[in-house]
mmCIF file of C-alpha atoms in Angstrom:
data_model
loop_
_atom_site.group_PDB
_atom_site.id
_atom_site.type_symbol
_atom_site.label_atom_id
_atom_site.label_comp_id
_atom_site.label_asym_id
_atom_site.label_seq_id
_atom_site.Cartn_x
_atom_site.Cartn_y
_atom_site.Cartn_z
ATOM 1 C CA MET A 4 62.889 153.715 -46.332
ATOM 2 C CA THR A 5 61.012 155.115 -43.335
ATOM 3 C CA THR A 6 58.373 152.391 -43.642
ATOM 4 C CA THR A 7 61.025 149.683 -43.763
ATOM 5 C CA SER A 8 62.787 151.076 -40.687
ATOM 6 C CA SER A 9 59.534 151.264 -38.751
ATOM 7 C CA GLN A 10 58.690 147.671 -39.679
ATOM 8 C CA ALA A 11 62.122 146.537 -38.557
ATOM 9 C CA SER A 12 61.690 148.397 -35.277
ATOM 10 C CA VAL A 13 58.300 146.771 -34.711
ATOM 11 C CA GLN A 14 59.743 143.339 -35.498
ATOM 12 C CA THR A 15 62.652 143.927 -33.148
ATOM 13 C CA ALA A 16 60.254 145.057 -30.426
ATOM 14 C CA GLU A 17 58.130 141.937 -30.939
ATOM 15 C CA GLN A 18 61.213 139.701 -30.735
ATOM 16 C CA GLU A 19 62.352 141.470 -27.571
ATOM 17 C CA GLY A 20 58.888 141.049 -26.094
ATOM 18 C CA GLN A 21 58.879 137.345 -26.951
ATOM 19 C CA ARG A 22 62.354 136.921 -25.454
ATOM 20 C CA GLN A 23 61.293 138.674 -22.255
ATOM 21 C CA GLY A 24 58.159 136.541 -22.156
ATOM 22 C CA ARG A 25 60.236 133.350 -22.466
ATOM 23 C CA ASN A 26 62.609 134.547 -19.744
ATOM 24 C CA PHE A 27 59.675 135.391 -17.493
ATOM 25 C CA ARG A 28 58.092 131.969 -18.021
ATOM 26 C CA ARG A 29 61.434 130.249 -17.377
ATOM 27 C CA ILE A 30 61.993 132.211 -14.162
ATOM 28 C CA LEU A 31 58.400 131.525 -13.068
ATOM 29 C CA SER A 32 58.867 127.814 -13.778
ATOM 30 C CA GLN A 33 62.099 127.739 -11.777
ATOM 31 C CA LEU A 34 60.517 129.584 -8.862
ATOM 32 C CA SER A 35 57.562 127.201 -8.889
ATOM 33 C CA ALA A 36 59.870 124.167 -8.947
ATOM 34 C CA HIS A 37 61.966 125.544 -6.082
ATOM 35 C CA ALA A 38 58.834 126.351 -4.071
ATOM 36 C CA VAL A 39 57.530 122.793 -4.513
ATOM 37 C CA LEU A 40 60.924 121.325 -3.553
ATOM 38 C CA ILE A 41 61.139 123.541 -0.456
ATOM 39 C CA VAL A 42 57.661 122.485 0.681
ATOM 40 C CA MET A 43 58.412 118.808 0.045
ATOM 41 C CA GLY A 44 61.786 119.145 1.770
ATOM 42 C CA PHE A 45 60.090 120.624 4.812
ATOM 43 C CA PHE A 46 57.582 117.763 5.045
ATOM 44 C CA PHE A 47 60.335 115.171 4.640
ATOM 45 C CA SER A 48 62.389 116.869 7.370
ATOM 46 C CA VAL A 49 59.531 116.915 9.905
ATOM 47 C CA PRO A 50 60.472 113.493 11.405
ATOM 48 C CA PHE A 51 64.077 114.623 11.884
ATOM 49 C CA ILE A 52 62.938 117.922 13.444
ATOM 50 C CA TRP A 53 60.697 115.961 15.807
ATOM 51 C CA LEU A 54 63.607 113.644 16.644
ATOM 52 C CA VAL A 55 65.868 116.554 17.581
ATOM 53 C CA SER A 56 63.061 118.239 19.525
ATOM 54 C CA SER A 57 62.282 115.052 21.459
ATOM 55 C CA SER A 58 65.952 114.530 22.279
ATOM 56 C CA LEU A 59 65.946 117.829 24.219
ATOM 57 C CA LYS A 60 62.723 117.283 26.155
ATOM 58 C CA PRO A 61 62.158 115.950 29.645
ATOM 59 C CA ASP A 62 60.339 112.627 29.763
ATOM 60 C CA ALA A 63 57.112 114.213 31.010
ATOM 61 C CA GLN A 64 56.845 116.381 27.905
ATOM 62 C CA LEU A 65 57.367 113.641 25.327
ATOM 63 C CA PHE A 66 53.820 112.298 25.303
ATOM 64 C CA LYS A 67 51.851 115.500 25.810
ATOM 65 C CA LEU A 68 48.773 116.078 23.653
ATOM 66 C CA PRO A 69 48.707 118.233 21.698
ATOM 67 C CA PRO A 70 52.443 117.720 21.118
ATOM 68 C CA GLU A 71 54.831 120.552 21.928
ATOM 69 C CA TRP A 72 57.595 121.166 19.405
ATOM 70 C CA ILE A 73 59.713 123.460 21.585
ATOM 71 C CA PRO A 74 61.225 121.754 24.651
ATOM 72 C CA ARG A 75 60.539 123.418 28.004
ATOM 73 C CA PRO A 76 63.123 123.363 29.439
ATOM 74 C CA PHE A 77 65.914 122.361 27.042
ATOM 75 C CA MET A 78 67.487 119.207 28.455
ATOM 76 C CA TRP A 79 70.989 119.471 26.997
ATOM 77 C CA SER A 80 72.121 116.930 29.565
ATOM 78 C CA ASN A 81 70.290 114.206 27.621
ATOM 79 C CA TYR A 82 73.161 113.971 25.133
ATOM 80 C CA PRO A 83 76.087 113.284 27.485
ATOM 81 C CA GLU A 84 73.855 111.029 29.568
ATOM 82 C CA ALA A 85 72.768 109.075 26.481
ATOM 83 C CA LEU A 86 76.339 108.585 25.281
ATOM 84 C CA THR A 87 77.345 107.199 28.666
ATOM 85 C CA TYR A 88 74.158 105.167 29.288
ATOM 86 C CA ILE A 89 75.550 102.672 26.772
ATOM 87 C CA PRO A 90 79.218 102.291 25.704
ATOM 88 C CA TYR A 91 78.563 104.436 22.639
ATOM 89 C CA ALA A 92 82.221 104.918 21.704
ATOM 90 C CA LEU A 93 82.761 101.144 21.655
ATOM 91 C CA TYR A 94 79.668 100.562 19.533
ATOM 92 C CA LEU A 95 80.778 103.352 17.188
ATOM 93 C CA ARG A 96 84.176 101.722 16.723
ATOM 94 C CA ASN A 97 82.585 98.340 16.000
ATOM 95 C CA THR A 98 80.190 99.882 13.489
ATOM 96 C CA LEU A 99 82.944 101.750 11.659
ATOM 97 C CA ILE A 100 85.050 98.584 11.402
ATOM 98 C CA ILE A 101 82.169 96.743 9.749
ATOM 99 C CA CYS A 102 81.250 99.700 7.520
ATOM 100 C CA PHE A 103 84.744 100.325 6.150
ATOM 101 C CA ALA A 104 85.414 96.602 5.679
ATOM 102 C CA ASN A 105 82.186 96.228 3.703
ATOM 103 C CA VAL A 106 82.882 99.347 1.635
ATOM 104 C CA ALA A 107 86.339 98.114 0.632
ATOM 105 C CA ALA A 108 85.125 94.557 -0.050
ATOM 106 C CA ASN A 109 82.059 95.612 -2.038
ATOM 107 C CA VAL A 110 83.853 98.176 -4.170
ATOM 108 C CA PHE A 111 86.606 95.689 -5.055
ATOM 109 C CA SER A 112 84.442 92.629 -5.714
ATOM 110 C CA CYS A 113 81.592 94.398 -7.493
ATOM 111 C CA THR A 114 83.837 96.371 -9.840
ATOM 112 C CA PHE A 115 85.720 93.191 -10.687
ATOM 113 C CA VAL A 116 82.585 91.154 -11.417
ATOM 114 C CA ALA A 117 80.894 94.008 -13.282
ATOM 115 C CA TYR A 118 83.957 94.362 -15.515
ATOM 116 C CA GLY A 119 83.664 90.723 -16.529
ATOM 117 C CA PHE A 120 79.974 91.063 -17.310
ATOM 118 C CA SER A 121 80.332 94.268 -19.334
ATOM 119 C CA ARG A 122 83.750 94.476 -21.003
ATOM 120 C CA ILE A 123 84.665 90.847 -21.726
ATOM 121 C CA LYS A 124 82.734 88.619 -24.141
ATOM 122 C CA TRP A 125 82.491 84.957 -23.129
ATOM 123 C CA PRO A 126 79.927 82.181 -23.709
ATOM 124 C CA GLY A 127 76.882 82.328 -21.436
ATOM 125 C CA ARG A 128 77.734 85.766 -20.088
ATOM 126 C CA ASP A 129 74.291 87.308 -20.514
ATOM 127 C CA ALA A 130 72.472 84.202 -19.259
ATOM 128 C CA LEU A 131 74.610 84.057 -16.122
ATOM 129 C CA PHE A 132 74.072 87.770 -15.594
ATOM 130 C CA MET A 133 70.298 87.222 -15.675
ATOM 131 C CA VAL A 134 70.710 84.486 -13.065
ATOM 132 C CA LEU A 135 72.704 86.918 -10.921
ATOM 133 C CA ILE A 136 69.975 89.560 -11.241
ATOM 134 C CA GLY A 137 67.371 86.920 -10.414
ATOM 135 C CA THR A 138 68.978 86.357 -7.011
ATOM 136 C CA MET A 139 67.922 89.885 -6.079
ATOM 137 C CA MET A 140 64.351 88.569 -5.807
ATOM 138 C CA LEU A 141 65.316 86.223 -2.984
ATOM 139 C CA PRO A 142 64.390 87.858 0.357
ATOM 140 C CA PHE A 143 66.849 87.711 3.216
ATOM 141 C CA ALA A 144 64.403 85.584 5.216
ATOM 142 C CA VAL A 145 64.884 82.735 2.713
ATOM 143 C CA THR A 146 68.675 82.618 3.001
ATOM 144 C CA MET A 147 68.951 83.664 6.657
ATOM 145 C CA ILE A 148 68.819 80.201 8.227
ATOM 146 C CA PRO A 149 71.149 78.446 5.708
ATOM 147 C CA GLN A 150 73.674 81.259 6.085
ATOM 148 C CA PHE A 151 73.503 81.049 9.862
ATOM 149 C CA LEU A 152 74.093 77.282 9.782
ATOM 150 C CA ILE A 153 77.089 77.723 7.473
ATOM 151 C CA PHE A 154 78.649 80.456 9.600
ATOM 152 C CA ARG A 155 78.034 78.504 12.795
ATOM 153 C CA ARG A 156 79.766 75.472 11.297
ATOM 154 C CA LEU A 157 82.699 77.720 10.394
ATOM 155 C CA GLY A 158 82.835 79.062 13.959
ATOM 156 C CA TRP A 159 82.183 82.655 12.905
ATOM 157 C CA ILE A 160 79.405 83.427 15.403
ATOM 158 C CA ASN A 161 80.222 86.389 17.699
ATOM 159 C CA THR A 162 82.716 87.693 15.140
ATOM 160 C CA TYR A 163 82.455 90.303 12.400
ATOM 161 C CA LEU A 164 83.194 87.756 9.656
ATOM 162 C CA PRO A 165 79.517 86.933 8.832
ATOM 163 C CA LEU A 166 78.867 90.677 8.479
ATOM 164 C CA THR A 167 81.854 91.434 6.234
ATOM 165 C CA VAL A 168 83.048 88.355 4.314
ATOM 166 C CA PRO A 169 79.846 88.040 2.189
ATOM 167 C CA ALA A 170 80.677 91.450 0.691
ATOM 168 C CA LEU A 171 83.669 89.809 -1.026
ATOM 169 C CA THR A 172 81.263 87.698 -3.122
ATOM 170 C CA ALA A 173 79.784 90.845 -4.789
ATOM 171 C CA THR A 174 76.298 92.274 -4.334
ATOM 172 C CA PRO A 175 74.000 91.754 -7.369
ATOM 173 C CA PHE A 176 72.497 95.252 -7.192
ATOM 174 C CA PHE A 177 75.909 96.922 -7.223
ATOM 175 C CA VAL A 178 77.126 94.625 -10.008
ATOM 176 C CA PHE A 179 74.135 95.710 -12.091
ATOM 177 C CA LEU A 180 74.780 99.370 -11.276
ATOM 178 C CA LEU A 181 78.458 99.193 -12.231
ATOM 179 C CA ARG A 182 77.825 97.083 -15.335
ATOM 180 C CA GLN A 183 75.430 99.683 -16.694
ATOM 181 C CA PHE A 184 78.005 102.380 -15.999
ATOM 182 C CA TYR A 185 80.850 100.456 -17.651
ATOM 183 C CA MET A 186 78.754 100.003 -20.781
ATOM 184 C CA THR A 187 78.709 103.777 -21.228
ATOM 185 C CA ILE A 188 82.516 103.831 -21.510
ATOM 186 C CA PRO A 189 83.599 103.647 -25.188
ATOM 187 C CA GLN A 190 84.948 100.235 -26.159
ATOM 188 C CA GLU A 191 87.604 101.982 -28.236
ATOM 189 C CA LEU A 192 89.495 102.874 -25.059
ATOM 190 C CA SER A 193 89.878 99.199 -24.171
ATOM 191 C CA ASP A 194 90.833 98.322 -27.754
ATOM 192 C CA ALA A 195 93.521 101.013 -27.775
ATOM 193 C CA ALA A 196 94.901 99.696 -24.486
ATOM 194 C CA ARG A 197 95.049 96.141 -25.894
ATOM 195 C CA ILE A 198 96.946 97.391 -28.942
ATOM 196 C CA ASP A 199 99.473 98.958 -26.575
ATOM 197 C CA GLY A 200 99.954 95.548 -24.967
ATOM 198 C CA CYS A 201 97.774 96.044 -21.888
ATOM 199 C CA SER A 202 96.216 92.923 -20.338
ATOM 200 C CA GLU A 203 92.638 92.700 -19.091
ATOM 201 C CA PHE A 204 93.856 93.359 -15.553
ATOM 202 C CA GLY A 205 95.751 96.384 -16.831
ATOM 203 C CA ILE A 206 92.690 97.713 -18.670
ATOM 204 C CA TYR A 207 90.612 97.151 -15.542
ATOM 205 C CA GLY A 208 93.058 98.952 -13.284
ATOM 206 C CA ARG A 209 94.408 101.695 -15.574
ATOM 207 C CA VAL A 210 91.468 102.549 -17.845
ATOM 208 C CA ILE A 211 88.146 101.510 -16.346
ATOM 209 C CA MET A 212 88.750 102.158 -12.653
ATOM 210 C CA PRO A 213 89.890 105.798 -13.034
ATOM 211 C CA LEU A 214 86.842 106.536 -15.221
ATOM 212 C CA SER A 215 84.346 104.926 -12.848
ATOM 213 C CA LYS A 216 85.001 106.948 -9.699
ATOM 214 C CA PRO A 217 81.419 108.370 -9.518
ATOM 215 C CA ALA A 218 79.893 104.879 -9.766
ATOM 216 C CA MET A 219 82.368 103.496 -7.227
ATOM 217 C CA ALA A 220 81.551 106.351 -4.862
ATOM 218 C CA THR A 221 77.859 105.513 -5.221
ATOM 219 C CA VAL A 222 78.528 101.871 -4.368
ATOM 220 C CA GLY A 223 80.634 102.906 -1.384
ATOM 221 C CA LEU A 224 77.985 105.307 -0.100
ATOM 222 C CA PHE A 225 75.169 102.776 -0.422
ATOM 223 C CA THR A 226 77.284 100.122 1.277
ATOM 224 C CA PHE A 227 78.173 102.473 4.126
ATOM 225 C CA LEU A 228 74.514 103.379 4.694
ATOM 226 C CA TRP A 229 73.350 99.765 4.612
ATOM 227 C CA SER A 230 76.073 98.626 6.990
ATOM 228 C CA TRP A 231 75.512 101.584 9.320
ATOM 229 C CA ASN A 232 71.765 100.927 9.557
ATOM 230 C CA ASP A 233 71.938 97.124 9.639
ATOM 231 C CA PHE A 234 70.130 95.770 12.681
ATOM 232 C CA LEU A 235 69.092 92.223 11.794
ATOM 233 C CA GLY A 236 72.580 91.022 10.861
ATOM 234 C CA PRO A 237 74.274 92.029 14.138
ATOM 235 C CA LEU A 238 71.219 90.776 16.046
ATOM 236 C CA ILE A 239 71.661 87.304 14.556
ATOM 237 C CA TYR A 240 75.436 86.910 14.720
ATOM 238 C CA LEU A 241 76.592 89.070 17.655
ATOM 239 C CA ASN A 242 75.721 87.887 21.161
ATOM 240 C CA LYS A 243 78.452 89.603 23.165
ATOM 241 C CA LYS A 244 77.794 93.207 24.107
ATOM 242 C CA GLU A 245 81.391 94.226 23.492
ATOM 243 C CA ASN A 246 80.821 93.378 19.796
ATOM 244 C CA TYR A 247 77.542 95.275 19.402
ATOM 245 C CA THR A 248 77.058 97.875 16.688
ATOM 246 C CA ILE A 249 75.269 101.202 17.155
ATOM 247 C CA ALA A 250 72.016 99.914 15.649
ATOM 248 C CA LEU A 251 72.013 97.032 18.116
ATOM 249 C CA GLY A 252 73.261 99.194 20.986
ATOM 250 C CA LEU A 253 70.297 101.566 20.678
ATOM 251 C CA TYR A 254 68.127 98.643 21.693
ATOM 252 C CA GLY A 255 69.715 98.942 25.125
ATOM 253 C CA PHE A 256 67.567 101.996 25.865
ATOM 254 C CA LEU A 257 64.445 99.818 25.752
ATOM 255 C CA SER A 258 63.476 98.039 28.948
ATOM 256 C CA GLN A 259 60.479 96.176 30.330
ATOM 257 C CA ARG A 260 60.437 98.444 33.370
ATOM 258 C CA LYS A 261 61.280 101.859 32.020
ATOM 259 C CA THR A 262 62.240 102.950 28.541
ATOM 260 C CA GLU A 263 64.554 105.952 28.391
ATOM 261 C CA TRP A 264 62.810 107.582 25.437
ATOM 262 C CA ALA A 265 64.503 110.974 25.699
ATOM 263 C CA LEU A 266 67.947 109.374 25.905
ATOM 264 C CA LEU A 267 67.066 107.085 23.005
ATOM 265 C CA MET A 268 66.117 110.102 20.900
ATOM 266 C CA ALA A 269 69.383 111.843 21.803
ATOM 267 C CA ALA A 270 71.471 108.791 20.897
ATOM 268 C CA ALA A 271 69.501 108.342 17.668
ATOM 269 C CA THR A 272 70.150 111.978 16.729
ATOM 270 C CA VAL A 273 73.888 111.523 17.214
ATOM 271 C CA THR A 274 73.705 108.305 15.175
ATOM 272 C CA VAL A 275 71.907 109.991 12.260
ATOM 273 C CA LEU A 276 74.297 112.962 12.031
ATOM 274 C CA PRO A 277 77.262 111.069 10.474
ATOM 275 C CA VAL A 278 74.987 109.727 7.735
ATOM 276 C CA ILE A 279 73.732 113.239 6.955
ATOM 277 C CA LEU A 280 77.281 114.605 6.856
ATOM 278 C CA VAL A 281 78.507 111.791 4.597
ATOM 279 C CA PHE A 282 75.702 112.395 2.121
ATOM 280 C CA PHE A 283 76.137 116.176 2.318
ATOM 281 C CA PHE A 284 79.796 116.017 1.326
ATOM 282 C CA THR A 285 79.358 113.281 -1.307
ATOM 283 C CA GLN A 286 76.011 114.230 -2.841
ATOM 284 C CA ARG A 287 77.565 115.671 -6.010
ATOM 285 C CA THR A 288 79.505 112.485 -6.744
ATOM 286 C CA PHE A 289 76.550 110.347 -5.661
ATOM 287 C CA ILE A 290 74.103 112.100 -8.007
ATOM 288 C CA GLN A 291 76.633 111.995 -10.833
ATOM 289 C CA GLY A 292 77.079 108.257 -10.387
ATOM 290 C CA ILE A 293 73.320 107.661 -10.430
ATOM 291 C CA THR A 294 72.568 109.894 -13.424
ATOM 292 C CA MET A 295 75.425 108.485 -15.536
ATOM 293 C CA THR A 296 74.337 104.894 -14.937
ATOM 294 C CA GLY A 297 72.120 103.138 -17.423
ATOM 295 C CA LEU A 298 72.611 105.547 -20.345
ATOM 296 C CA LYS A 299 73.378 102.623 -22.634
ATOM 297 C CA GLY A 300 71.582 99.322 -22.511
#
């Protein structure tokens, strides 16, 4: 009996030691992963740190070698001067109009098209979907001139229509993203809704849409970022300064005589902050929408 008890005690001690060893290795692995992420995060944040530092420097300190990271003195006046050097509030309003219009148009059109490609069976569906995906390989430079000629014939130059109306025709990348997400939703839910007398529009609006909020949030976030950062589109279609967006308005700090680099850095910092805040408050939904997409082919 004593021998059996001692063997059990030894076995229990070995199991406890193995458990502690596994816990130690797991904690060490987590610490190593966090350390690597912190180091990588620091390196990725260096450009933003340099942007903020440059926005607070006097012009004479911007191009010093070796570079100085701490401004001497801190030029806090760069920010109010930068926001009044150009009509920043006007450009911000114009940018937000385009961004929110594109978000609403893209979310509506892409969810609608993706529903047809994923939840409804019809002849030639997969072949047409491959054609749609194939259009993603066309660079903007190929379609830029034909689009400009079409919009000029329609009289849309110097308006926001060329920058917003195309979103109503659905973006292939977002259609692909939403289609992959919709295919992870059990088909039985749609079948049950049909048995209850629900039409395809009812299934789309009452079943699929409420379940696809993470994917829709991802589409909205991507659309907002692309519209916020778009420079070439406004450059092509907007010629009046009162219609400029922020991305195009920042070009006003560049001049052949003197470029206001410190003011440009200050305005760029203010422009980047909304994007950081949007991602900070929506990162959970954004990551959920990305990770839950493509689970079923």
